[in-house]
């Protein structure tokens, strides 16, 4: 029986991962900001999959990671997998100079809060060779552009941190690390936006993430075909790239 913490579990990709792992009988500790979202989700998963589900309302912009880690241990008695999914963006606003409060929000949710959580669980993951540390990045972090400026920078920072965690955990004989650069996914984050390329379903993303548990894959794109798109985008010469409205 695997014990799994999911940060950002109440909606979109995180919600689908919670359901998919409940199906595999993981014992779950679900985190999001709103307990009113988490409690019905907890009841639903417990009823349908007959597995233990604990929940906790945490805002990544202000929380105590050590207290959170202790609560997880109190509820699950230990930990095998830490899955950090939570993220927030607003490409309409995150372009050029933006409100300094929003800069902080974007960095705290997409980078600092995620790092604080992983950092609190690192000693546990170091002694869990069958465990997994899973992180969610974005194609927005691959090449800086005028939309999603702070979000993209935070995701790139998060990816570097996960890469470093992979190196550290490998040297400890600890958990595997999987980090995903997601393309468009049909969730509330993209709701109402016309995406220039097709959006994947959160269920399909969750399926791949569940199947990759236990594999030391480092970084990969989801869906896979984004690898080709982003390789092309990275090699677009600057005199062309600067004209693109992306
Ligand atoms: N959707 C896309 O096209 C896309 C593309 C590339 C990368 N991604 C990345 O994929 C991940 C999942 O995105 P999604 O599309 O599933 O987003 P979503 O549907 O908006 O769900 C985001 C989840 O993160 C939680 N969250 C947000 N702010 C939080 C905070 N301050 N503290 C704690 N939890 C917080 C939300 O809980 P609350 O509702 O309680 O805040 C929710 O459970 C994110 O890291 C995102 O950056 C998404």
mmCIF file of N, CA and C in Angstrom, residues 7 10 48 73 89 152 156 162 172 189 193-194 201 222:
data_model
loop_
_atom_site.group_PDB
_atom_site.id
_atom_site.type_symbol
_atom_site.label_atom_id
_atom_site.label_comp_id
_atom_site.label_asym_id
_atom_site.label_seq_id
_atom_site.Cartn_x
_atom_site.Cartn_y
_atom_site.Cartn_z
ATOM 1 N N UNK A 7 -0.157 17.704 -3.636
ATOM 2 C CA UNK A 7 -0.305 19.139 -3.368
ATOM 3 C C UNK A 7 -0.972 19.774 -4.586
ATOM 4 N N UNK A 10 -7.256 19.402 -5.598
ATOM 5 C CA UNK A 10 -8.712 19.597 -5.624
ATOM 6 C C UNK A 10 -9.285 19.852 -7.014
ATOM 7 N N UNK A 48 -15.816 5.344 -3.049
ATOM 8 C CA UNK A 48 -15.680 4.600 -4.310
ATOM 9 C C UNK A 48 -14.507 3.633 -4.316
ATOM 10 N N UNK A 73 2.497 12.700 8.550
ATOM 11 C CA UNK A 73 2.975 11.512 9.275
ATOM 12 C C UNK A 73 1.966 11.068 10.330
ATOM 13 N N UNK A 89 -1.458 30.603 -12.766
ATOM 14 C CA UNK A 89 -0.928 31.513 -13.795
ATOM 15 C C UNK A 89 -2.048 32.413 -14.291
ATOM 16 N N UNK A 152 6.642 31.474 -16.060
ATOM 17 C CA UNK A 152 7.639 30.678 -16.787
ATOM 18 C C UNK A 152 8.959 30.626 -16.029
ATOM 19 N N UNK A 156 10.734 27.294 -14.469
ATOM 20 C CA UNK A 156 12.088 26.896 -14.841
ATOM 21 C C UNK A 156 12.932 26.683 -13.569
ATOM 22 N N UNK A 162 14.116 20.369 -8.995
ATOM 23 C CA UNK A 162 13.807 18.931 -9.094
ATOM 24 C C UNK A 162 14.985 18.147 -9.678
ATOM 25 N N UNK A 172 21.730 9.291 -2.349
ATOM 26 C CA UNK A 172 21.296 8.730 -1.049
ATOM 27 C C UNK A 172 20.686 7.333 -1.223
ATOM 28 N N UNK A 189 -7.379 26.189 -15.527
ATOM 29 C CA UNK A 189 -6.273 27.097 -15.859
ATOM 30 C C UNK A 189 -6.357 27.585 -17.307
ATOM 31 N N UNK A 193 -9.731 29.967 -22.764
ATOM 32 C CA UNK A 193 -8.637 30.403 -23.637
ATOM 33 C C UNK A 193 -8.679 29.583 -24.918
ATOM 34 N N UNK A 194 -8.371 30.223 -26.057
ATOM 35 C CA UNK A 194 -8.249 29.414 -27.269
ATOM 36 C C UNK A 194 -6.778 29.014 -27.375
ATOM 37 N N UNK A 201 -6.448 15.905 -21.976
ATOM 38 C CA UNK A 201 -7.369 15.797 -20.843
ATOM 39 C C UNK A 201 -6.551 15.541 -19.576
ATOM 40 N N UNK A 222 4.680 16.003 -21.389
ATOM 41 C CA UNK A 222 3.357 15.369 -21.489
ATOM 42 C C UNK A 222 2.399 16.356 -22.142
#
